Amino acid sequence: MSTSSLTYQPFDEGEEGNGTSRKRFNGRSASTSQIEIPNLAKRSARRKDRMAVIPSETAKNWSSQEFDVSVCIYCMKEGTTLTKIKAQGTKSNRTYYLDEQNSCIRWKPTRKGTKAKIAVDSIKEVREGQNTDSFKRSLVNENVNSACCFSIIYGNGLETVDLVANTIQEACIWIQGVRFLLAGLQMEDMLVKSNRLRDNWLRTTFETADKSKNGLLDMDEVIKLLHKLNFKLSKRKIKKLFREADTNTIGQHEGQLDYEEFMQFYKLISTRKELLFLLQQYSQSKQYMTTEELQKFLQTEQRLASVTIAMCEEIIDKFEPVPENIENRWLGIDGFTKYLLSPEGNAFNQSHKKVHQDMTQPLSHYYMAASHNTYLVGDQLMSQSSVDIYACVLQAGCRCVELDCWDGKDGEPVIYHGYTLTTKILFRDVIETINKYAFLNNPYPVVLSIENHCSVDQQKKMAYYLGEILKDKLHATPPSEKQTHLPSPADLKEKILIKTKKNFQWR
C-alpha cells in the first residue's frame, strides 16, 4: 500500500503543553522534506531518566492529534527513547526504531543482536493507555500520564511490550504509525502478503546462516543452508545457480552472495515448474497465454462458468507485471503464477468470507467457537492469568468464554484456576474487557460460561458488575411460557448471555 494514498490533517506543536503555537500542513501536498519534523530521538535522549508527568489539559490538546503517515514513519525510523515497563515492575530506557523495510520494530541497546525485533506482521494490536495487566500492576502508585503510555501486543503467544513515551506527541506518533502499518497490511491482497512473509522469512534465514555476520554467504554456507531447508540438489547444480546469482564477479565479494543476490538465487531454485508446464499446455508451448487460451484454462481447470474475454482482460491487467504483455493482452508465467496464488485463483469460495449461513435458526442448532480456561496464558497449574486474553479471543471470533469465579480479598470476586498456583485477576476487570471487545469484529451473541464458586455476598457483587457494566448488552429477558425454542443468533445480535448452574426448568 502506498503511503501517499493516505491523507490526514496533522499539526506539529512547538513546545510541550503549548497548545497555541501550531503549524498546519496538508498531507496530500506536502512532502516529508518540506516539513519541519522534530528530532524526537535527540529530545527523548535528553529526558531518558524521567517518564512523562504532564497536566491533563495538555493531554486533552494532544488526544485528538493526527499525524501524516510520512511524519510517523520518518520519526519512527529516526528512533525514539521509550521506557519499557517489564512484568516484574522494573523499567528500562531503550531507543526503539522502525527498520528500513518497514517490516520490523527494533531497539538498542540489546544483547539479542538481530533477534531483538518485533515483526510488523506479527502485531495483533496497539493499545493506548495503561490497559494491560503489567501496566496496571507496575504504575498503580506512580503519577504517569496515561496518554503517554501504549502497549504493542504481538505473536501467537500474545506477548506484550508496555512502553511509556516522554511526551504525548511521541506516544501519538508511535500509536498512529503502527496503526498505519497494520492498516496497510490489512489492505494488501493475499499475494502481496504472501510475498512479504516469504521475503521476511528469507531475510531471517539469511541472517541465521551468516555466521560471520558480514552480510554475505559463501558457497559452503549456502550448501549447508540448502541442506537444512531440505533442498535435494546436486552440488554441481547449486554451484551453477550460485554463479548465475553472484553478480559481484570482480572485487572482494566475488564468490559470495549478499541478501539481494541470495533472494534471487533462492527464487531460481524454487521456480514452480508445474505451473510453467500448465501454461505451455494451454498456450501451445508459448511463454504466455492469449485471452482466448486463458478463457479455456479457466473453464477447463478452474471450472468457472460464464467466463468472458473481458474477465480475462481484467485478470491480465491485475496480475501481469510486464507492460508489453499487458499491451498485447498476454499473460506470462509471472502473471500466471501471481493469479493462481491470489484469492481469485484460490479454490476457496470467496463469498464464504462473510456469513452466508442461515442465522435465524434456534441457538441450539449451531456449533459455537468456545474457549476453555480462557484467562490462562499457559498451563493450568502455575501460569499467569490475564485479562488481555479475553480481548484477543473475542476479536479472533470466539463466542463463548469461561470465567472461573472465586471469593477474593476486600469483597472483590476474582478469576483463576482454583486450588492451583495460577495468578488471580479481578472479575470486574474481565467484565469491563468483555464489554469493550465482545462485538468489535463479530455481532453475534457472546456466552459467558461462569463456573461459580463464590459466596452469596460476592455473587451479589458479580450480579451488580454484570448489570452495571454490560447494561443493555446483557440479555436478561426471561422466556415466555409460550416460547418453544431458543432465540436465534440473529435475534441475539450484540447480546451477552450468562451460562451457569441454576435450578431452572426450561418450558
Coordinates of C-alpha atoms in Angstrom, one line a residue:
M1 CA 0.0 0.0 0.0
S2 CA 1.4 3.4 -1.0
T3 CA 1.7 5.7 2.0
S4 CA 1.0 8.7 -0.3
S5 CA -2.6 7.5 -0.7
L6 CA -3.4 8.2 2.9
T7 CA -4.3 11.9 3.7
Y8 CA -4.5 13.4 7.1
Q9 CA -4.5 16.9 8.5
P10 CA -1.8 16.9 11.2
F11 CA -0.1 19.7 13.1
D12 CA 3.2 20.0 14.8
E13 CA 3.4 21.6 18.2
G14 CA 6.5 23.7 19.0
E15 CA 6.7 23.3 22.8
E16 CA 5.3 20.8 25.2
G17 CA 2.0 21.9 26.7
N18 CA 1.7 24.9 24.4
G19 CA -1.5 24.4 22.5
T20 CA -1.5 27.8 20.9
S21 CA 1.5 27.6 18.6
R22 CA 0.6 25.2 15.8
K23 CA 1.9 24.8 12.3
R24 CA -0.6 23.1 9.8
F25 CA 0.2 21.4 6.6
N26 CA -1.8 19.3 4.1
G27 CA -0.7 15.6 4.0
R28 CA -1.8 15.4 0.3
S29 CA 0.6 18.1 -1.0
A30 CA 3.4 18.4 1.5
S31 CA 6.4 16.1 1.2
T32 CA 8.4 14.9 4.2
S33 CA 11.3 17.0 3.0
Q34 CA 9.2 20.2 3.3
I35 CA 8.0 19.5 6.8
E36 CA 9.9 20.6 9.9
I37 CA 9.9 17.4 11.8
P38 CA 11.1 17.5 15.5
N39 CA 14.0 15.3 16.2
L40 CA 12.3 13.1 18.8
A41 CA 15.2 10.7 19.2
K42 CA 17.5 13.5 20.4
R43 CA 14.9 15.2 22.5
S44 CA 14.0 11.8 24.1
A45 CA 17.6 11.1 24.9
R46 CA 17.9 14.3 26.9
R47 CA 15.0 13.2 29.1
K48 CA 15.7 9.5 29.2
D49 CA 15.9 9.4 33.0
R50 CA 12.3 10.5 33.6
M51 CA 8.9 9.4 32.5
A52 CA 6.3 11.9 31.4
V53 CA 4.1 13.6 34.0
I54 CA 2.0 16.1 32.0
P55 CA -1.0 18.2 33.0
S56 CA -4.4 16.8 32.0
E57 CA -5.2 19.9 30.0
T58 CA -2.2 19.2 27.7
A59 CA -3.4 15.7 27.3
K60 CA -6.7 16.9 26.0
N61 CA -4.9 19.1 23.5
W62 CA -2.9 16.1 22.2
S63 CA -5.6 13.5 22.4
S64 CA -7.2 14.4 19.0
Q65 CA -4.0 14.9 17.2
E66 CA -3.5 13.2 13.8
F67 CA -0.1 13.0 12.1
D68 CA 0.5 12.4 8.4
V69 CA 1.8 8.8 7.7
S70 CA 5.1 10.2 6.3
V71 CA 5.7 12.1 9.6
C72 CA 5.0 9.0 11.7
I73 CA 7.2 6.7 9.6
Y74 CA 10.0 9.2 9.4
C75 CA 10.1 9.7 13.2
M76 CA 9.8 6.0 13.9
K77 CA 12.8 5.4 11.6
E78 CA 14.8 8.2 13.3
G79 CA 14.2 6.4 16.6
T80 CA 12.6 7.4 20.0
T81 CA 13.8 6.7 23.5
L82 CA 10.9 4.9 25.3
T83 CA 10.7 3.4 28.8
K84 CA 9.8 -0.2 28.8
I85 CA 7.7 -1.5 31.7
K86 CA 8.6 -5.1 32.5
A87 CA 6.3 -7.7 34.0
Q88 CA 8.3 -7.5 37.3
G89 CA 7.7 -3.8 37.5
T90 CA 11.3 -2.8 36.5
K91 CA 11.9 -0.1 33.9
S92 CA 14.5 0.3 31.2
N93 CA 15.2 3.0 28.6
R94 CA 15.8 1.9 25.1
T95 CA 15.8 3.5 21.7
Y96 CA 13.0 2.0 19.5
Y97 CA 13.0 2.4 15.8
L98 CA 11.4 1.1 12.6
D99 CA 13.8 -0.7 10.1
E100 CA 14.3 0.5 6.6
Q101 CA 12.0 -2.2 5.1
N102 CA 9.1 -1.1 7.4
S103 CA 8.9 -4.8 8.4
C104 CA 10.3 -4.8 12.0
I105 CA 10.4 -2.7 15.1
R106 CA 13.9 -2.9 16.7
W107 CA 15.6 -1.5 19.7
K108 CA 19.0 -0.7 21.2
P109 CA 21.0 -1.3 23.3
T110 CA 20.3 -5.1 23.4
R111 CA 22.2 -8.3 24.0
K112 CA 20.0 -10.2 21.5
G113 CA 21.6 -8.7 18.3
T114 CA 19.5 -9.1 15.2
K115 CA 16.9 -11.2 17.1
A116 CA 15.8 -8.1 19.0
K117 CA 12.8 -7.2 16.9
I118 CA 9.0 -7.3 16.6
A119 CA 7.9 -8.2 13.1
V120 CA 5.1 -5.8 12.0
D121 CA 3.1 -8.6 10.5
S122 CA 3.1 -10.4 13.9
I123 CA 1.5 -7.4 15.7
K124 CA -2.1 -8.1 16.8
E125 CA -3.0 -4.7 18.3
V126 CA -1.5 -1.4 19.6
R127 CA -3.4 -0.4 22.7
E128 CA -3.5 3.1 24.1
G129 CA -3.1 4.0 27.8
Q130 CA -2.4 1.8 30.7
N131 CA -4.6 -1.1 29.6
T132 CA -2.6 -4.2 30.2
D133 CA -2.0 -6.3 33.3
S134 CA 1.6 -5.3 33.7
F135 CA 0.8 -1.6 33.3
K136 CA -1.9 -1.8 36.0
R137 CA 0.4 -3.6 38.4
S138 CA 3.5 -1.6 37.8
L139 CA 2.3 2.0 37.6
V140 CA -0.6 1.8 40.2
N141 CA 1.2 4.2 42.6
E142 CA 3.0 6.4 40.1
N143 CA 1.9 9.7 38.6
V144 CA 2.4 8.8 35.0
N145 CA 0.2 10.3 32.3
S146 CA -1.9 7.6 30.7
A147 CA -1.8 9.4 27.4
C148 CA 2.0 8.8 27.2
C149 CA 1.5 5.0 27.6
F150 CA 0.8 2.4 24.9
S151 CA 1.3 -1.4 24.5
I152 CA 2.1 -3.5 21.5
I153 CA 0.6 -7.0 21.6
Y154 CA 2.2 -9.4 19.1
G155 CA 2.9 -13.0 18.3
N156 CA 0.8 -16.2 18.6
G157 CA 1.6 -16.2 22.3
L158 CA 0.1 -12.7 22.6
E159 CA 3.2 -11.2 24.1
T160 CA 3.0 -7.6 25.4
V161 CA 5.5 -4.8 25.3
D162 CA 4.4 -1.9 27.5
L163 CA 6.0 1.5 26.7
V164 CA 6.0 5.0 28.1
A165 CA 6.9 7.9 25.9
N166 CA 8.5 11.1 27.2
T167 CA 5.7 13.2 25.6
I168 CA 2.2 12.7 24.4
Q169 CA 3.4 13.7 20.9
E170 CA 5.8 10.8 20.8
A171 CA 3.2 8.4 22.0
C172 CA 0.7 9.6 19.4
I173 CA 3.3 9.2 16.6
W174 CA 4.1 5.6 17.6
I175 CA 0.5 4.6 18.1
Q176 CA -0.7 6.1 14.8
G177 CA 2.5 4.9 13.0
V178 CA 2.0 1.3 14.0
R179 CA -1.7 1.5 13.1
F180 CA -0.8 2.9 9.7
L181 CA 1.4 -0.1 9.1
L182 CA -1.2 -2.5 10.3
A183 CA -3.9 -0.9 8.1
G184 CA -1.5 -1.2 5.2
L185 CA -1.1 -5.0 5.8
Q186 CA -4.9 -5.4 6.0
M187 CA -5.4 -3.7 2.6
E188 CA -2.8 -5.8 0.9
D189 CA -4.2 -8.7 -1.0
M190 CA -3.2 -12.3 -0.2
L191 CA -0.4 -12.4 -2.9
V192 CA 1.4 -9.4 -1.6
K193 CA 1.1 -10.6 1.9
S194 CA 2.5 -14.0 0.9
N195 CA 5.4 -12.4 -0.8
R196 CA 6.2 -10.1 2.1
L197 CA 6.1 -13.0 4.5
R198 CA 8.3 -15.0 2.3
D199 CA 10.8 -12.2 2.0
N200 CA 10.8 -11.7 5.8
W201 CA 11.5 -15.4 6.2
L202 CA 14.2 -15.3 3.7
R203 CA 15.9 -12.4 5.4
T204 CA 15.8 -14.2 8.8
T205 CA 17.1 -17.4 7.2
F206 CA 19.9 -15.4 5.5
E207 CA 20.9 -13.7 8.8
T208 CA 20.9 -17.1 10.7
A209 CA 23.2 -18.7 8.0
D210 CA 25.5 -15.7 8.0
K211 CA 27.9 -17.0 10.7
S212 CA 30.5 -14.3 10.1
K213 CA 27.8 -11.5 10.4
N214 CA 29.3 -9.7 7.4
G215 CA 26.1 -9.7 5.3
L216 CA 27.5 -12.2 2.8
L217 CA 27.2 -16.0 2.3
D218 CA 29.9 -18.1 0.7
M219 CA 29.3 -21.3 -1.2
D220 CA 29.8 -23.6 1.8
E221 CA 27.3 -21.6 3.9
V222 CA 24.7 -21.7 1.1
I223 CA 25.1 -25.5 0.7
K224 CA 24.7 -26.0 4.4
L225 CA 21.6 -23.8 4.4
L226 CA 20.0 -25.6 1.5
H227 CA 20.6 -28.9 3.2
K228 CA 18.9 -27.5 6.3
L229 CA 16.0 -26.4 4.2
N230 CA 15.8 -29.9 2.7
F231 CA 16.6 -29.0 -0.9
K232 CA 17.7 -32.1 -2.8
L233 CA 20.0 -30.6 -5.4
S234 CA 23.4 -31.8 -6.5
K235 CA 26.5 -29.7 -5.6
R236 CA 27.1 -29.2 -9.3
K237 CA 23.6 -27.7 -9.8
I238 CA 24.0 -25.5 -6.7
K239 CA 27.3 -24.2 -7.9
K240 CA 25.9 -23.4 -11.4
L241 CA 22.9 -21.4 -9.9
F242 CA 25.2 -19.8 -7.4
R243 CA 27.5 -18.4 -10.1
E244 CA 24.4 -17.1 -12.0
A245 CA 23.2 -15.2 -8.9
D246 CA 26.7 -13.9 -8.0
T247 CA 26.8 -10.5 -9.8
N248 CA 30.0 -9.4 -7.9
T249 CA 32.4 -11.1 -10.2
I250 CA 35.2 -8.6 -9.5
G251 CA 36.4 -7.5 -6.1
Q252 CA 36.5 -8.8 -2.6
H253 CA 32.9 -10.0 -2.6
E254 CA 33.5 -12.4 -5.5
G255 CA 32.2 -15.9 -4.7
Q256 CA 29.8 -14.5 -2.0
L257 CA 26.1 -13.6 -2.1
D258 CA 24.6 -10.6 -0.4
Y259 CA 20.9 -10.7 0.6
E260 CA 19.5 -9.5 -2.7
E261 CA 21.6 -12.0 -4.6
F262 CA 20.7 -14.8 -2.2
M263 CA 17.0 -13.9 -2.7
Q264 CA 17.3 -14.2 -6.5
F265 CA 19.3 -17.4 -6.0
Y266 CA 16.6 -18.9 -3.8
K267 CA 13.8 -17.9 -6.3
L268 CA 15.9 -19.6 -9.1
I269 CA 15.9 -22.9 -7.3
S270 CA 12.2 -22.7 -6.2
T271 CA 10.6 -22.0 -9.6
R272 CA 7.3 -23.8 -10.0
K273 CA 7.9 -25.9 -13.0
E274 CA 4.4 -27.5 -12.9
L275 CA 2.9 -24.0 -13.4
L276 CA 5.2 -23.4 -16.4
F277 CA 4.1 -26.8 -17.8
L278 CA 0.5 -25.9 -17.3
L279 CA 0.9 -22.5 -19.0
Q280 CA 2.6 -24.1 -22.0
Q281 CA 0.0 -26.8 -22.2
Y282 CA -2.8 -24.3 -22.8
S283 CA -0.7 -21.8 -24.8
Q284 CA 0.6 -24.4 -27.4
S285 CA 4.2 -24.2 -26.0
K286 CA 4.4 -20.4 -25.9
Q287 CA 5.6 -18.5 -22.9
Y288 CA 2.3 -16.7 -22.5
M289 CA -1.5 -17.2 -22.9
T290 CA -3.8 -15.2 -25.0
T291 CA -7.2 -14.1 -23.7
E292 CA -8.8 -17.0 -25.6
E293 CA -6.3 -19.5 -24.1
L294 CA -6.8 -18.1 -20.6
Q295 CA -10.6 -18.4 -21.1
K296 CA -10.2 -22.1 -22.0
F297 CA -8.0 -22.7 -18.9
L298 CA -10.4 -21.0 -16.6
Q299 CA -13.3 -23.0 -17.9
T300 CA -11.5 -26.4 -18.0
E301 CA -9.2 -26.3 -15.0
Q302 CA -10.8 -23.8 -12.7
R303 CA -14.4 -24.9 -13.5
L304 CA -15.5 -21.3 -13.8
A305 CA -18.8 -20.8 -15.6
S306 CA -19.6 -17.9 -17.9
V307 CA -16.1 -16.7 -18.3
T308 CA -15.9 -13.8 -20.8
I309 CA -13.0 -12.3 -22.7
A310 CA -13.5 -9.1 -20.7
M311 CA -12.9 -11.1 -17.4
C312 CA -9.7 -12.5 -18.9
E313 CA -8.5 -9.0 -19.7
E314 CA -9.2 -7.9 -16.2
I315 CA -7.0 -10.7 -14.9
I316 CA -4.2 -9.7 -17.2
D317 CA -4.5 -6.1 -16.2
K318 CA -4.3 -7.0 -12.5
F319 CA -1.7 -9.7 -12.4
E320 CA 0.6 -9.4 -15.4
P321 CA 3.8 -7.4 -14.4
V322 CA 5.3 -7.0 -18.0
P323 CA 3.9 -3.8 -19.7
E324 CA 4.4 -5.3 -23.2
N325 CA 2.3 -8.3 -22.3
I326 CA -0.5 -6.2 -20.9
E327 CA -0.4 -4.1 -24.1
N328 CA -0.7 -7.3 -26.2
R329 CA -3.2 -8.9 -23.9
W330 CA -0.9 -11.8 -22.9
L331 CA -0.5 -13.5 -19.5
G332 CA 3.1 -14.6 -18.9
I333 CA 4.4 -17.0 -16.3
D334 CA 4.9 -14.4 -13.6
G335 CA 1.4 -13.1 -14.1
F336 CA 0.0 -16.6 -14.3
T337 CA 1.8 -17.6 -11.1
K338 CA 0.5 -14.5 -9.3
Y339 CA -3.1 -15.2 -10.4
L340 CA -3.0 -18.8 -9.2
L341 CA -1.5 -17.8 -5.8
S342 CA -4.1 -14.9 -5.4
P343 CA -7.5 -15.1 -3.7
E344 CA -9.1 -15.1 -7.2
G345 CA -7.2 -18.2 -8.1
N346 CA -7.9 -19.9 -4.8
A347 CA -10.1 -23.0 -4.5
F348 CA -11.8 -21.4 -1.5
N349 CA -15.2 -19.8 -2.3
Q350 CA -14.6 -16.0 -1.7
S351 CA -18.3 -15.5 -0.9
H352 CA -17.8 -17.6 2.2
K353 CA -15.5 -14.9 3.8
K354 CA -18.7 -13.4 5.0
V355 CA -21.5 -15.1 7.0
H356 CA -23.5 -16.9 4.4
Q357 CA -25.4 -19.4 6.5
D358 CA -28.9 -19.0 7.8
M359 CA -28.6 -17.4 11.2
T360 CA -32.3 -17.4 12.0
Q361 CA -32.5 -20.9 13.5
P362 CA -32.7 -21.6 17.3
L363 CA -29.4 -21.1 19.0
S364 CA -29.1 -24.8 19.9
H365 CA -28.9 -25.6 16.2
Y366 CA -25.4 -24.2 15.8
Y367 CA -21.8 -25.1 16.8
M368 CA -20.1 -22.3 18.7
A369 CA -16.4 -21.4 18.9
A370 CA -15.7 -21.8 22.6
S371 CA -12.7 -21.2 24.9
H372 CA -11.8 -23.3 27.9
N373 CA -10.0 -21.7 30.8
T374 CA -9.9 -18.5 28.7
Y375 CA -8.0 -16.5 31.3
L376 CA -4.8 -18.7 31.4
V377 CA -1.8 -17.8 29.4
G378 CA 0.0 -21.1 29.9
D379 CA -0.5 -24.3 31.9
Q380 CA -3.3 -25.0 34.4
L381 CA -1.1 -25.2 37.5
M382 CA 1.4 -22.3 37.7
S383 CA 0.8 -20.0 34.8
Q384 CA -0.3 -16.4 34.6
S385 CA -4.0 -15.3 34.4
S386 CA -4.5 -12.4 32.0
V387 CA -7.4 -10.0 31.2
D388 CA -5.8 -9.4 27.8
I389 CA -6.6 -12.9 26.7
Y390 CA -10.3 -12.2 26.7
A391 CA -9.8 -9.2 24.4
C392 CA -7.7 -11.3 22.0
V393 CA -10.0 -14.4 21.8
L394 CA -13.2 -12.3 21.3
Q395 CA -11.6 -10.4 18.4
A396 CA -10.5 -13.7 16.9
G397 CA -14.1 -14.9 16.7
C398 CA -14.6 -16.8 19.9
R399 CA -18.2 -16.6 21.1
C400 CA -18.1 -18.4 24.4
V401 CA -15.5 -17.6 27.1
E402 CA -15.1 -19.2 30.5
L403 CA -14.9 -17.4 33.9
D404 CA -13.9 -19.5 36.9
C405 CA -15.1 -17.2 39.8
W406 CA -13.9 -17.4 43.4
D407 CA -14.1 -15.3 46.5
G408 CA -11.3 -12.6 46.6
K409 CA -10.0 -10.1 49.0
D410 CA -11.9 -7.0 50.1
G411 CA -15.1 -8.5 48.9
E412 CA -14.0 -8.5 45.2
P413 CA -14.6 -11.7 43.3
V414 CA -11.6 -13.0 41.3
I415 CA -11.0 -15.4 38.4
Y416 CA -8.3 -18.0 38.5
H417 CA -7.9 -21.8 38.3
G418 CA -8.9 -22.9 41.8
Y419 CA -6.6 -24.7 44.2
T420 CA -3.6 -24.1 42.0
L421 CA -0.7 -21.5 41.8
T422 CA -2.1 -19.6 38.9
T423 CA -2.4 -15.9 39.4
K424 CA -5.7 -14.1 40.1
I425 CA -7.4 -11.3 38.1
L426 CA -10.5 -9.3 39.1
F427 CA -13.9 -10.3 37.9
R428 CA -14.7 -6.6 37.4
D429 CA -11.7 -6.1 35.0
V430 CA -12.7 -9.1 32.9
I431 CA -16.3 -7.9 32.5
E432 CA -15.1 -4.4 31.5
T433 CA -12.8 -6.0 28.9
I434 CA -15.6 -8.2 27.6
N435 CA -17.9 -5.2 27.3
K436 CA -15.3 -3.4 25.2
Y437 CA -14.2 -6.1 22.9
A438 CA -17.2 -8.5 22.6
F439 CA -18.6 -7.1 19.3
L440 CA -15.7 -5.3 17.6
N441 CA -15.4 -7.9 14.9
N442 CA -18.5 -10.0 15.3
P443 CA -22.1 -9.0 16.0
Y444 CA -23.3 -12.4 17.1
P445 CA -24.0 -13.2 20.8
V446 CA -21.3 -13.9 23.4
V447 CA -21.9 -16.5 26.1
L448 CA -20.2 -16.1 29.4
S449 CA -19.7 -19.6 30.9
I450 CA -19.4 -18.9 34.6
E451 CA -18.1 -21.6 36.9
N452 CA -19.3 -20.1 40.2
H453 CA -17.5 -20.9 43.5
C454 CA -18.3 -17.6 45.2
S455 CA -20.2 -16.9 48.4
V456 CA -23.7 -15.3 48.3
D457 CA -22.2 -11.8 49.1
Q458 CA -19.7 -12.0 46.3
Q459 CA -22.3 -13.4 43.9
K460 CA -24.3 -10.3 44.5
K461 CA -21.2 -8.2 43.7
M462 CA -20.9 -10.2 40.4
A463 CA -24.5 -9.6 39.5
Y464 CA -24.0 -5.9 40.2
Y465 CA -21.0 -5.7 37.9
L466 CA -22.8 -7.6 35.1
G467 CA -25.7 -5.2 35.2
E468 CA -23.8 -2.0 35.8
I469 CA -21.0 -2.6 33.2
L470 CA -22.9 -4.5 30.4
K471 CA -26.1 -2.6 30.7
D472 CA -28.3 -3.2 27.6
K473 CA -25.9 -5.7 26.2
L474 CA -26.8 -8.2 28.9
H475 CA -29.6 -10.4 27.8
A476 CA -31.8 -10.7 30.9
T477 CA -35.3 -11.1 29.3
P478 CA -36.9 -14.4 30.7
P479 CA -38.5 -16.7 28.2
S480 CA -42.3 -16.6 27.9
E481 CA -44.4 -19.6 28.7
K482 CA -45.4 -19.8 25.0
Q483 CA -41.9 -19.9 23.8
T484 CA -41.0 -23.4 22.5
H485 CA -37.4 -22.8 21.3
L486 CA -34.3 -20.7 21.9
P487 CA -33.9 -17.4 20.2
S488 CA -31.7 -17.3 17.1
P489 CA -28.2 -15.8 16.7
A490 CA -29.8 -13.1 14.5
D491 CA -32.3 -12.3 17.3
L492 CA -29.4 -12.0 19.9
K493 CA -27.0 -9.8 17.9
E494 CA -24.8 -7.8 20.3
K495 CA -26.2 -9.5 23.3
I496 CA -24.3 -11.2 26.1
L497 CA -25.7 -14.4 27.7
I498 CA -24.9 -15.9 31.1
K499 CA -24.5 -19.6 31.3
T500 CA -24.1 -21.0 34.8
K501 CA -25.6 -23.7 37.0
K502 CA -29.0 -22.9 38.4
N503 CA -32.2 -24.8 39.3
F504 CA -34.2 -23.8 36.3
Q505 CA -36.6 -25.9 34.2
W506 CA -37.0 -24.8 30.6
R507 CA -40.5 -25.0 29.4

